[in-house]
PDB file of C-alpha atoms (C1' of nucleotides) in Angstrom:
ATOM      1  CA  UNK A   1       0.000   0.000   0.000  1.00 67.00           C
ATOM      2  CA  UNK A   2       2.580   2.487  -1.089  1.00 86.00           C
ATOM      3  CA  UNK A   3       2.809   6.073  -2.180  1.00 93.00           C
ATOM      4  CA  UNK A   4       5.658   7.215  -4.390  1.00 95.00           C
ATOM      5  CA  UNK A   5       8.261   7.457  -1.638  1.00 95.00           C
ATOM      6  CA  UNK A   6       8.005   3.703  -0.985  1.00 94.00           C
ATOM      7  CA  UNK A   7       8.514   2.869  -4.652  1.00 96.00           C
ATOM      8  CA  UNK A   8      11.628   5.058  -4.777  1.00 96.00           C
ATOM      9  CA  UNK A   9      12.987   3.209  -1.745  1.00 95.00           C
ATOM     10  CA  UNK A  10      12.293  -0.109  -3.425  1.00 95.00           C
ATOM     11  CA  UNK A  11      14.071   1.001  -6.609  1.00 96.00           C
ATOM     12  CA  UNK A  12      17.098   1.959  -4.541  1.00 95.00           C
ATOM     13  CA  UNK A  13      16.979  -1.326  -2.694  1.00 95.00           C
ATOM     14  CA  UNK A  14      16.781  -3.365  -5.896  1.00 96.00           C
ATOM     15  CA  UNK A  15      19.709  -1.403  -7.334  1.00 95.00           C
ATOM     16  CA  UNK A  16      21.832  -2.067  -4.278  1.00 94.00           C
ATOM     17  CA  UNK A  17      20.953  -5.732  -4.055  1.00 94.00           C
ATOM     18  CA  UNK A  18      21.088  -6.744  -7.712  1.00 96.00           C
ATOM     19  CA  UNK A  19      22.725  -4.163  -9.988  1.00 93.00           C
ATOM     20  CA  UNK A  20      25.211  -5.734 -12.388  1.00 92.00           C
ATOM     21  CA  UNK A  21      24.173  -9.272 -11.502  1.00 95.00           C
ATOM     22  CA  UNK A  22      22.697 -11.901 -13.805  1.00 95.00           C
ATOM     23  CA  UNK A  23      19.449 -12.832 -12.069  1.00 95.00           C
ATOM     24  CA  UNK A  24      17.451 -15.942 -11.743  1.00 96.00           C
ATOM     25  CA  UNK A  25      13.888 -14.793 -12.499  1.00 96.00           C
ATOM     26  CA  UNK A  26      10.850 -16.956 -11.862  1.00 95.00           C
ATOM     27  CA  UNK A  27       7.126 -16.801 -11.192  1.00 93.00           C
ATOM     28  CA  UNK A  28       6.337 -19.384  -8.487  1.00 91.00           C
ATOM     29  CA  UNK A  29       2.642 -18.536  -8.731  1.00 87.00           C
ATOM     30  CA  UNK A  30       2.752 -18.871 -12.521  1.00 89.00           C
ATOM     31  CA  UNK A  31       0.900 -15.723 -13.550  1.00 90.00           C
ATOM     32  CA  UNK A  32       4.103 -14.066 -14.779  1.00 92.00           C
ATOM     33  CA  UNK A  33       5.652 -17.236 -16.220  1.00 92.00           C
ATOM     34  CA  UNK A  34       6.206 -15.853 -19.748  1.00 92.00           C
ATOM     35  CA  UNK A  35       7.775 -12.599 -18.573  1.00 94.00           C
ATOM     36  CA  UNK A  36       9.952 -14.404 -16.056  1.00 95.00           C
ATOM     37  CA  UNK A  37      11.201 -16.767 -18.764  1.00 95.00           C
ATOM     38  CA  UNK A  38      12.051 -13.749 -20.923  1.00 95.00           C
ATOM     39  CA  UNK A  39      14.098 -12.110 -18.151  1.00 96.00           C
ATOM     40  CA  UNK A  40      15.662 -15.207 -16.594  1.00 96.00           C
ATOM     41  CA  UNK A  41      19.454 -15.015 -16.749  1.00 96.00           C
ATOM     42  CA  UNK A  42      19.497 -11.341 -17.787  1.00 96.00           C
ATOM     43  CA  UNK A  43      21.552  -8.687 -16.017  1.00 97.00           C
ATOM     44  CA  UNK A  44      20.023  -5.764 -14.119  1.00 96.00           C
ATOM     45  CA  UNK A  45      21.433  -2.433 -15.275  1.00 96.00           C
ATOM     46  CA  UNK A  46      19.473  -0.102 -13.007  1.00 95.00           C
ATOM     47  CA  UNK A  47      16.204   0.310 -11.129  1.00 96.00           C
ATOM     48  CA  UNK A  48      14.259   3.550 -11.002  1.00 96.00           C
ATOM     49  CA  UNK A  49      10.866   4.918  -9.966  1.00 96.00           C
ATOM     50  CA  UNK A  50       8.505   7.156 -11.931  1.00 96.00           C
ATOM     51  CA  UNK A  51       5.785   8.128  -9.518  1.00 96.00           C
ATOM     52  CA  UNK A  52       4.375   4.843  -8.226  1.00 96.00           C
ATOM     53  CA  UNK A  53       5.792   2.875 -11.159  1.00 96.00           C
ATOM     54  CA  UNK A  54       8.913   0.783 -10.632  1.00 96.00           C
ATOM     55  CA  UNK A  55      11.089   0.263 -13.706  1.00 97.00           C
ATOM     56  CA  UNK A  56      13.951  -2.226 -13.689  1.00 97.00           C
ATOM     57  CA  UNK A  57      16.169  -2.142 -16.773  1.00 96.00           C
ATOM     58  CA  UNK A  58      17.683  -5.422 -17.852  1.00 96.00           C
ATOM     59  CA  UNK A  59      20.146  -5.855 -20.702  1.00 94.00           C
ATOM     60  CA  UNK A  60      18.758  -6.429 -24.218  1.00 90.00           C
ATOM     61  CA  UNK A  61      16.418  -3.410 -23.866  1.00 94.00           C
ATOM     62  CA  UNK A  62      13.933  -5.139 -21.646  1.00 95.00           C
ATOM     63  CA  UNK A  63      12.359  -3.310 -18.740  1.00 96.00           C
ATOM     64  CA  UNK A  64      10.428  -4.901 -15.926  1.00 96.00           C
ATOM     65  CA  UNK A  65       7.484  -2.701 -14.966  1.00 96.00           C
ATOM     66  CA  UNK A  66       5.848  -3.208 -11.564  1.00 96.00           C
ATOM     67  CA  UNK A  67       2.956  -1.278 -10.079  1.00 95.00           C
ATOM     68  CA  UNK A  68       1.966  -2.418  -6.611  1.00 94.00           C
ATOM     69  CA  UNK A  69      -1.565  -1.063  -6.687  1.00 91.00           C
ATOM     70  CA  UNK A  70      -3.393  -1.220  -3.402  1.00 86.00           C
ATOM     71  CA  UNK A  71      -2.133  -4.572  -2.124  1.00 86.00           C
ATOM     72  CA  UNK A  72       1.177  -5.278  -3.787  1.00 90.00           C
ATOM     73  CA  UNK A  73       4.243  -5.893  -1.680  1.00 92.00           C
ATOM     74  CA  UNK A  74       7.946  -6.701  -2.063  1.00 93.00           C
ATOM     75  CA  UNK A  75       9.830  -8.731   0.488  1.00 92.00           C
ATOM     76  CA  UNK A  76      13.621  -8.807   0.443  1.00 93.00           C
ATOM     77  CA  UNK A  77      15.641 -11.599   2.036  1.00 92.00           C
ATOM     78  CA  UNK A  78      19.198 -12.773   2.300  1.00 92.00           C
ATOM     79  CA  UNK A  79      20.177 -16.212   1.025  1.00 87.00           C
ATOM     80  CA  UNK A  80      19.460 -19.049   1.638  1.00 91.00           C
ATOM     81  CA  UNK A  81      16.356 -19.344  -0.483  1.00 91.00           C
ATOM     82  CA  UNK A  82      13.138 -20.356   1.251  1.00 88.00           C
ATOM     83  CA  UNK A  83      10.146 -21.983  -0.394  1.00 87.00           C
ATOM     84  CA  UNK A  84       7.707 -19.321  -1.671  1.00 86.00           C
ATOM     85  CA  UNK A  85       4.950 -18.585   0.847  1.00 84.00           C
ATOM     86  CA  UNK A  86       1.536 -17.647  -0.558  1.00 82.00           C
ATOM     87  CA  UNK A  87       1.052 -16.179  -4.024  1.00 87.00           C
ATOM     88  CA  UNK A  88       4.491 -15.069  -5.226  1.00 91.00           C
ATOM     89  CA  UNK A  89       4.071 -13.519  -8.674  1.00 93.00           C
ATOM     90  CA  UNK A  90       7.751 -12.812  -9.200  1.00 94.00           C
ATOM     91  CA  UNK A  91      10.967 -13.934  -7.575  1.00 94.00           C
ATOM     92  CA  UNK A  92      14.318 -12.282  -8.332  1.00 96.00           C
ATOM     93  CA  UNK A  93      17.331 -14.220  -7.122  1.00 96.00           C
ATOM     94  CA  UNK A  94      20.758 -12.577  -7.025  1.00 96.00           C
ATOM     95  CA  UNK A  95      24.133 -13.577  -5.664  1.00 95.00           C
ATOM     96  CA  UNK A  96      23.461 -13.071  -1.974  1.00 94.00           C
ATOM     97  CA  UNK A  97      19.830 -11.985  -1.739  1.00 94.00           C
ATOM     98  CA  UNK A  98      16.417 -12.442  -3.294  1.00 95.00           C
ATOM     99  CA  UNK A  99      13.145 -10.555  -3.592  1.00 95.00           C
ATOM    100  CA  UNK A 100       9.547 -11.809  -3.760  1.00 93.00           C
ATOM    101  CA  UNK A 101       6.666  -9.808  -5.227  1.00 93.00           C
ATOM    102  CA  UNK A 102       3.056 -10.448  -4.222  1.00 92.00           C
ATOM    103  CA  UNK A 103      -0.253  -8.941  -5.322  1.00 90.00           C
ATOM    104  CA  UNK A 104       0.851  -6.267  -7.805  1.00 93.00           C
ATOM    105  CA  UNK A 105      -1.587  -4.537 -10.151  1.00 92.00           C
ATOM    106  CA  UNK A 106       1.047  -4.625 -12.912  1.00 94.00           C
ATOM    107  CA  UNK A 107       4.006  -6.916 -13.491  1.00 95.00           C
ATOM    108  CA  UNK A 108       5.088  -6.968 -17.120  1.00 94.00           C
ATOM    109  CA  UNK A 109       8.014  -6.615 -19.495  1.00 95.00           C
ATOM    110  CA  UNK A 110       8.100  -3.386 -21.526  1.00 95.00           C
ATOM    111  CA  UNK A 111       9.974  -2.319 -24.661  1.00 94.00           C
ATOM    112  CA  UNK A 112      11.776   1.056 -24.745  1.00 95.00           C
ATOM    113  CA  UNK A 113       8.833   2.558 -26.650  1.00 94.00           C
ATOM    114  CA  UNK A 114       6.403   1.384 -24.012  1.00 94.00           C
ATOM    115  CA  UNK A 115       8.579   2.824 -21.253  1.00 95.00           C
ATOM    116  CA  UNK A 116       8.618   6.145 -23.074  1.00 94.00           C
ATOM    117  CA  UNK A 117       4.846   6.087 -23.433  1.00 93.00           C
ATOM    118  CA  UNK A 118       4.500   5.452 -19.703  1.00 94.00           C
ATOM    119  CA  UNK A 119       6.817   8.342 -18.854  1.00 94.00           C
ATOM    120  CA  UNK A 120       4.782  10.634 -21.088  1.00 93.00           C
ATOM    121  CA  UNK A 121       1.419   9.824 -19.608  1.00 93.00           C
ATOM    122  CA  UNK A 122       2.351  10.560 -16.007  1.00 94.00           C
ATOM    123  CA  UNK A 123       2.909  13.992 -14.507  1.00 96.00           C
ATOM    124  CA  UNK A 124       5.982  15.343 -12.736  1.00 97.00           C
ATOM    125  CA  UNK A 125       7.105  13.356  -9.681  1.00 97.00           C
ATOM    126  CA  UNK A 126       8.104  15.637  -6.769  1.00 97.00           C
ATOM    127  CA  UNK A 127      10.764  13.129  -5.715  1.00 97.00           C
ATOM    128  CA  UNK A 128      12.640  13.272  -9.032  1.00 97.00           C
ATOM    129  CA  UNK A 129      15.242  15.899  -9.846  1.00 96.00           C
ATOM    130  CA  UNK A 130      14.007  16.124 -13.435  1.00 95.00           C
ATOM    131  CA  UNK A 131      10.438  16.999 -12.392  1.00 97.00           C
ATOM    132  CA  UNK A 132       8.992  20.139 -13.963  1.00 97.00           C
ATOM    133  CA  UNK A 133       6.311  21.678 -11.733  1.00 97.00           C
ATOM    134  CA  UNK A 134       5.164  23.924 -14.601  1.00 98.00           C
ATOM    135  CA  UNK A 135       3.531  20.897 -16.217  1.00 97.00           C
ATOM    136  CA  UNK A 136       1.451  20.281 -13.109  1.00 97.00           C
ATOM    137  CA  UNK A 137       0.715  23.968 -12.703  1.00 97.00           C
ATOM    138  CA  UNK A 138      -0.697  24.224 -16.228  1.00 97.00           C
ATOM    139  CA  UNK A 139      -3.062  21.324 -15.533  1.00 96.00           C
ATOM    140  CA  UNK A 140      -4.172  22.672 -12.152  1.00 97.00           C
ATOM    141  CA  UNK A 141      -4.530  26.234 -13.376  1.00 97.00           C
ATOM    142  CA  UNK A 142      -6.861  25.216 -16.215  1.00 95.00           C
ATOM    143  CA  UNK A 143      -9.030  22.774 -14.298  1.00 95.00           C
ATOM    144  CA  UNK A 144     -12.435  23.158 -12.705  1.00 94.00           C
ATOM    145  CA  UNK A 145     -11.907  19.882 -10.834  1.00 95.00           C
ATOM    146  CA  UNK A 146     -11.281  20.101  -7.079  1.00 96.00           C
ATOM    147  CA  UNK A 147      -7.632  20.389  -6.099  1.00 97.00           C
ATOM    148  CA  UNK A 148      -8.131  17.362  -3.833  1.00 96.00           C
ATOM    149  CA  UNK A 149      -8.921  15.297  -6.924  1.00 95.00           C
ATOM    150  CA  UNK A 150      -6.119  16.777  -9.044  1.00 97.00           C
ATOM    151  CA  UNK A 151      -3.543  15.833  -6.412  1.00 97.00           C
ATOM    152  CA  UNK A 152      -4.584  12.189  -6.787  1.00 95.00           C
ATOM    153  CA  UNK A 153      -4.463  12.320 -10.582  1.00 96.00           C
ATOM    154  CA  UNK A 154      -1.191  10.636 -11.576  1.00 95.00           C
ATOM    155  CA  UNK A 155      -1.122  12.487 -14.890  1.00 96.00           C
ATOM    156  CA  UNK A 156      -0.908  15.728 -12.894  1.00 97.00           C
ATOM    157  CA  UNK A 157       1.210  14.775  -9.848  1.00 97.00           C
ATOM    158  CA  UNK A 158       3.001  11.414 -10.100  1.00 96.00           C
ATOM    159  CA  UNK A 159       3.604   9.565  -6.848  1.00 96.00           C
ATOM    160  CA  UNK A 160       1.234  11.543  -4.644  1.00 96.00           C
ATOM    161  CA  UNK A 161      -1.246   9.292  -2.830  1.00 95.00           C
ATOM    162  CA  UNK A 162      -4.011   9.651  -0.305  1.00 95.00           C
ATOM    163  CA  UNK A 163      -1.802  10.545   2.667  1.00 95.00           C
ATOM    164  CA  UNK A 164       0.340  13.147   0.892  1.00 96.00           C
ATOM    165  CA  UNK A 165      -2.812  14.575  -0.728  1.00 96.00           C
ATOM    166  CA  UNK A 166      -4.504  15.152   2.616  1.00 96.00           C
ATOM    167  CA  UNK A 167      -1.386  16.406   4.381  1.00 96.00           C
ATOM    168  CA  UNK A 168      -0.153  18.753   1.638  1.00 97.00           C
ATOM    169  CA  UNK A 169      -3.575  20.411   1.488  1.00 97.00           C
ATOM    170  CA  UNK A 170      -3.660  20.729   5.258  1.00 97.00           C
ATOM    171  CA  UNK A 171      -0.208  22.306   5.412  1.00 97.00           C
ATOM    172  CA  UNK A 172      -1.167  24.693   2.602  1.00 98.00           C
ATOM    173  CA  UNK A 173      -4.443  25.612   4.337  1.00 98.00           C
ATOM    174  CA  UNK A 174      -6.434  24.801   1.210  1.00 98.00           C
ATOM    175  CA  UNK A 175      -9.980  23.388   1.116  1.00 98.00           C
ATOM    176  CA  UNK A 176      -9.808  20.116  -0.877  1.00 97.00           C
ATOM    177  CA  UNK A 177     -12.944  21.118  -2.797  1.00 96.00           C
ATOM    178  CA  UNK A 178     -11.499  24.352  -4.144  1.00 97.00           C
ATOM    179  CA  UNK A 179     -11.348  24.209  -7.969  1.00 96.00           C
ATOM    180  CA  UNK A 180      -7.818  23.938  -9.375  1.00 97.00           C
ATOM    181  CA  UNK A 181      -8.259  27.164 -11.340  1.00 96.00           C
ATOM    182  CA  UNK A 182      -8.857  29.065  -8.087  1.00 98.00           C
ATOM    183  CA  UNK A 183      -5.478  28.030  -6.653  1.00 98.00           C
ATOM    184  CA  UNK A 184      -2.994  30.873  -7.121  1.00 98.00           C
ATOM    185  CA  UNK A 185       0.393  30.310  -8.694  1.00 98.00           C
ATOM    186  CA  UNK A 186       1.988  31.292  -5.387  1.00 98.00           C
ATOM    187  CA  UNK A 187      -0.104  28.747  -3.454  1.00 98.00           C
ATOM    188  CA  UNK A 188       0.666  26.069  -6.022  1.00 98.00           C
ATOM    189  CA  UNK A 189       4.416  26.663  -5.925  1.00 98.00           C
ATOM    190  CA  UNK A 190       4.491  26.631  -2.124  1.00 98.00           C
ATOM    191  CA  UNK A 191       2.546  23.381  -2.098  1.00 98.00           C
ATOM    192  CA  UNK A 192       4.812  21.829  -4.741  1.00 98.00           C
ATOM    193  CA  UNK A 193       7.923  22.765  -2.746  1.00 98.00           C
ATOM    194  CA  UNK A 194       6.261  21.295   0.337  1.00 98.00           C
ATOM    195  CA  UNK A 195       5.544  18.017  -1.501  1.00 97.00           C
ATOM    196  CA  UNK A 196       9.182  17.873  -2.620  1.00 98.00           C
ATOM    197  CA  UNK A 197      10.317  18.262   0.989  1.00 97.00           C
ATOM    198  CA  UNK A 198       7.758  15.881   2.529  1.00 97.00           C
ATOM    199  CA  UNK A 199       8.238  13.151  -0.059  1.00 96.00           C
ATOM    200  CA  UNK A 200      12.042  13.316   0.087  1.00 97.00           C
ATOM    201  CA  UNK A 201      11.740  12.993   3.844  1.00 95.00           C
ATOM    202  CA  UNK A 202       9.507   9.960   3.239  1.00 95.00           C
ATOM    203  CA  UNK A 203      12.132   8.357   0.994  1.00 95.00           C
ATOM    204  CA  UNK A 204      14.804   8.925   3.633  1.00 95.00           C
ATOM    205  CA  UNK A 205      12.802   7.616   6.590  1.00 93.00           C
ATOM    206  CA  UNK A 206      10.416   5.121   5.036  1.00 91.00           C
ATOM    207  CA  UNK A 207       7.421   6.682   6.772  1.00 91.00           C
ATOM    208  CA  UNK A 208       5.246   9.746   6.362  1.00 93.00           C
ATOM    209  CA  UNK A 209       5.626  12.423   9.027  1.00 93.00           C
ATOM    210  CA  UNK A 210       4.072  15.787   8.292  1.00 95.00           C
ATOM    211  CA  UNK A 211       3.530  17.425  11.689  1.00 94.00           C
ATOM    212  CA  UNK A 212       5.711  20.480  12.242  1.00 93.00           C
ATOM    213  CA  UNK A 213       7.765  20.471  15.431  1.00 89.00           C
ATOM    214  CA  UNK A 214       5.717  23.246  17.050  1.00 90.00           C
ATOM    215  CA  UNK A 215       2.494  21.241  16.593  1.00 90.00           C
ATOM    216  CA  UNK A 216       3.834  17.893  17.658  1.00 81.00           C
ATOM    217  CA  UNK A 217       2.149  16.423  20.722  1.00 69.00           C
ATOM    218  CA  UNK A 218       5.653  15.683  21.997  1.00 64.00           C
ATOM    219  CA  UNK A 219       6.535  19.359  21.876  1.00 58.00           C
ATOM    220  CA  UNK A 220       3.365  20.132  23.829  1.00 57.00           C
ATOM    221  CA  UNK A 221       4.228  17.685  26.566  1.00 53.00           C
ATOM    222  CA  UNK A 222       1.828  15.005  25.488  1.00 56.00           C
ATOM    223  CA  UNK A 223       2.559  11.407  24.649  1.00 54.00           C
ATOM    224  CA  UNK A 224       4.177  10.591  21.350  1.00 52.00           C
ATOM    225  CA  UNK A 225       1.462   9.762  18.872  1.00 60.00           C
ATOM    226  CA  UNK A 226       1.839   7.366  15.966  1.00 63.00           C
ATOM    227  CA  UNK A 227      -0.892   7.083  13.421  1.00 68.00           C
ATOM    228  CA  UNK A 228      -1.908   3.709  12.037  1.00 67.00           C
ATOM    229  CA  UNK A 229       0.217   3.985   8.909  1.00 70.00           C
ATOM    230  CA  UNK A 230       3.315   4.406  11.076  1.00 70.00           C
ATOM    231  CA  UNK A 231       3.896   8.145  10.815  1.00 83.00           C
ATOM    232  CA  UNK A 232       2.652  11.283  12.487  1.00 90.00           C
ATOM    233  CA  UNK A 233       0.169  13.377  10.520  1.00 93.00           C
ATOM    234  CA  UNK A 234      -2.354  16.205  10.874  1.00 95.00           C
ATOM    235  CA  UNK A 235      -5.519  14.839   9.293  1.00 94.00           C
ATOM    236  CA  UNK A 236      -5.138  11.525   7.442  1.00 94.00           C
ATOM    237  CA  UNK A 237      -7.431   8.975   9.138  1.00 92.00           C
ATOM    238  CA  UNK A 238      -7.909  11.302  12.095  1.00 92.00           C
ATOM    239  CA  UNK A 239     -11.631  11.934  11.486  1.00 91.00           C
ATOM    240  CA  UNK A 240     -13.558  12.687  14.670  1.00 91.00           C
ATOM    241  CA  UNK A 241     -10.410  13.704  16.537  1.00 91.00           C
ATOM    242  CA  UNK A 242      -9.257  17.216  17.311  1.00 92.00           C
ATOM    243  CA  UNK A 243      -7.139  19.178  14.869  1.00 94.00           C
ATOM    244  CA  UNK A 244      -3.644  19.458  16.358  1.00 93.00           C
ATOM    245  CA  UNK A 245      -3.614  23.192  15.623  1.00 95.00           C
ATOM    246  CA  UNK A 246      -7.123  24.585  16.209  1.00 95.00           C
ATOM    247  CA  UNK A 247      -8.991  21.803  18.040  1.00 94.00           C
ATOM    248  CA  UNK A 248     -11.802  21.540  15.507  1.00 95.00           C
ATOM    249  CA  UNK A 249     -12.973  18.016  14.742  1.00 94.00           C
ATOM    250  CA  UNK A 250     -11.223  16.599  11.665  1.00 95.00           C
ATOM    251  CA  UNK A 251     -13.822  15.540   9.083  1.00 94.00           C
ATOM    252  CA  UNK A 252     -14.088  12.813   6.458  1.00 93.00           C
ATOM    253  CA  UNK A 253     -15.765  12.526   3.070  1.00 94.00           C
ATOM    254  CA  UNK A 254     -15.724  10.242   0.045  1.00 93.00           C
ATOM    255  CA  UNK A 255     -14.099  12.003  -2.893  1.00 93.00           C
ATOM    256  CA  UNK A 256     -14.207  10.004  -6.143  1.00 90.00           C
ATOM    257  CA  UNK A 257     -14.247   6.775  -4.179  1.00 90.00           C
ATOM    258  CA  UNK A 258     -11.281   7.577  -1.947  1.00 93.00           C
ATOM    259  CA  UNK A 259     -11.177   8.653   1.678  1.00 94.00           C
ATOM    260  CA  UNK A 260     -10.620  12.378   2.101  1.00 95.00           C
ATOM    261  CA  UNK A 261      -9.759  14.044   5.427  1.00 95.00           C
ATOM    262  CA  UNK A 262      -9.424  17.712   6.293  1.00 96.00           C
ATOM    263  CA  UNK A 263      -9.884  20.350   8.999  1.00 97.00           C
ATOM    264  CA  UNK A 264     -12.833  22.602   8.101  1.00 97.00           C
ATOM    265  CA  UNK A 265     -11.352  25.471  10.112  1.00 98.00           C
ATOM    266  CA  UNK A 266      -7.707  25.406   9.018  1.00 98.00           C
ATOM    267  CA  UNK A 267      -8.791  24.631   5.443  1.00 97.00           C
ATOM    268  CA  UNK A 268     -11.871  26.833   5.171  1.00 94.00           C
ATOM    269  CA  UNK A 269     -11.226  28.139   1.635  1.00 95.00           C
TER     270      UNK A 269
ATOM    271  C1'  DG B   1     -12.264 -17.916  12.120  1.00 76.90           C
ATOM    272  C1'  DC B   2     -14.918 -14.152   9.679  1.00 76.90           C
ATOM    273  C1'  DC B   3     -15.530  -9.507   8.166  1.00 76.90           C
ATOM    274  C1'  DT B   4     -13.837  -5.056   6.950  1.00 76.90           C
ATOM    275  C1'  DT B   5     -10.496  -2.133   5.333  1.00 76.90           C
ATOM    276  C1'  DA B   6      -6.311  -0.325   2.815  1.00 76.90           C
ATOM    277  C1'  DT B   7      -1.007   4.593   1.195  1.00 76.90           C
ATOM    278  C1'  DG B   8      -4.288   2.126  -6.207  1.00 76.90           C
ATOM    279  C1'  DT B   9      -5.617   1.712 -11.187  1.00 76.90           C
ATOM    280  C1'  DT B  10      -8.452   0.302 -15.024  1.00 76.90           C
ATOM    281  C1'  DC B  11     -12.428  -0.851 -17.358  1.00 76.90           C
ATOM    282  C1'  DA B  12     -17.461  -1.200 -18.281  1.00 76.90           C
ATOM    283  C1'  DC B  13     -21.739   1.178 -18.147  1.00 76.90           C
TER     284       DC B  13
ATOM    285  C1'  DT C   1     -20.240   5.640 -10.675  1.00 76.90           C
ATOM    286  C1'  DG C   2     -19.288   1.064  -9.562  1.00 76.90           C
ATOM    287  C1'  DA C   3     -16.967  -3.222  -9.971  1.00 76.90           C
ATOM    288  C1'  DA C   4     -12.981  -5.854 -10.548  1.00 76.90           C
ATOM    289  C1'  DC C   5      -8.387  -6.833  -9.580  1.00 76.90           C
ATOM    290  C1'  DC C   6      -5.892  -9.401  -5.453  1.00 76.90           C
ATOM    291  C1'  DT C   7      -3.292  -9.764  -0.733  1.00 76.90           C
ATOM    292  C1'  DA C   8      -2.543  -8.942   4.163  1.00 76.90           C
ATOM    293  C1'  DA C   9      -3.601  -6.907   8.490  1.00 76.90           C
ATOM    294  C1'  DG C  10      -6.578  -5.514  12.007  1.00 76.90           C
ATOM    295  C1'  DG C  11     -10.915  -5.699  14.432  1.00 76.90           C
ATOM    296  C1'  DC C  12     -14.440  -8.280  15.685  1.00 76.90           C
ATOM    297  C1'  DT C  13     -16.649 -12.603  17.163  1.00 76.90           C
TER     298       DT C  13
END
DNA sequence: GCCTTATGTTCAC
DNA sequence: TGAACCTAAGGCT
């Protein structure tokens, strides 16, 4: 259940574990048997993330594309090899370690053209150095759709998920229902810079913390508080509890089938 | 043990 | 807008 920061961590981990090695590739579950056969014995050149998409380049111009979706998960282990447990779609075995992939939405082999097409259909990823926020700004600026929806649109912001959506809007003081076209360029650029900072922090720590020091319950002498996803946040899944800043009850709504959380006082407009 | 829920995307209507 | 995809964890019994 990852947002972009997790996928970037996984790309880094795959690079460190397997780069330059000829891998044994298999599909214990069988659903990726053809792709695994195609990649088996090939060498990994690099692994990278584009938003929530993981791309692993093998020699011979073949790229493994993995999207974890809502349930997908990687597990990394040191040798010795253990029998696959459960539904393992893909197993990568290197010299001293191996990785198992379960439950992904996408696990396929792409050609260079297909990789290019993927890169073109997703928006700028705040975690990547080559991201151009102007592309996202043009989309937001011209849209009547609510900014809360645009933040979840991967063709506008790649890698942003439900937690970063809720927290970036909270920190910017923006009502999730405000139309994109009513967000000023200044507000957009501040929010983009904030996403860059928050998501880089997520890559570094492997968890999402968004609460500023001055608002942290620790700083106010209260017990350390961890939210259910493992980090410390202002509004995500805190419906019915008090806003850490103003005390108003955090509220919840369904927005396009996803859970949306915000503080109606701190994010009034 | 059973039921609900989840940091997501795509497709059909 | 809703269902399907597909797996694991947590809450409930």
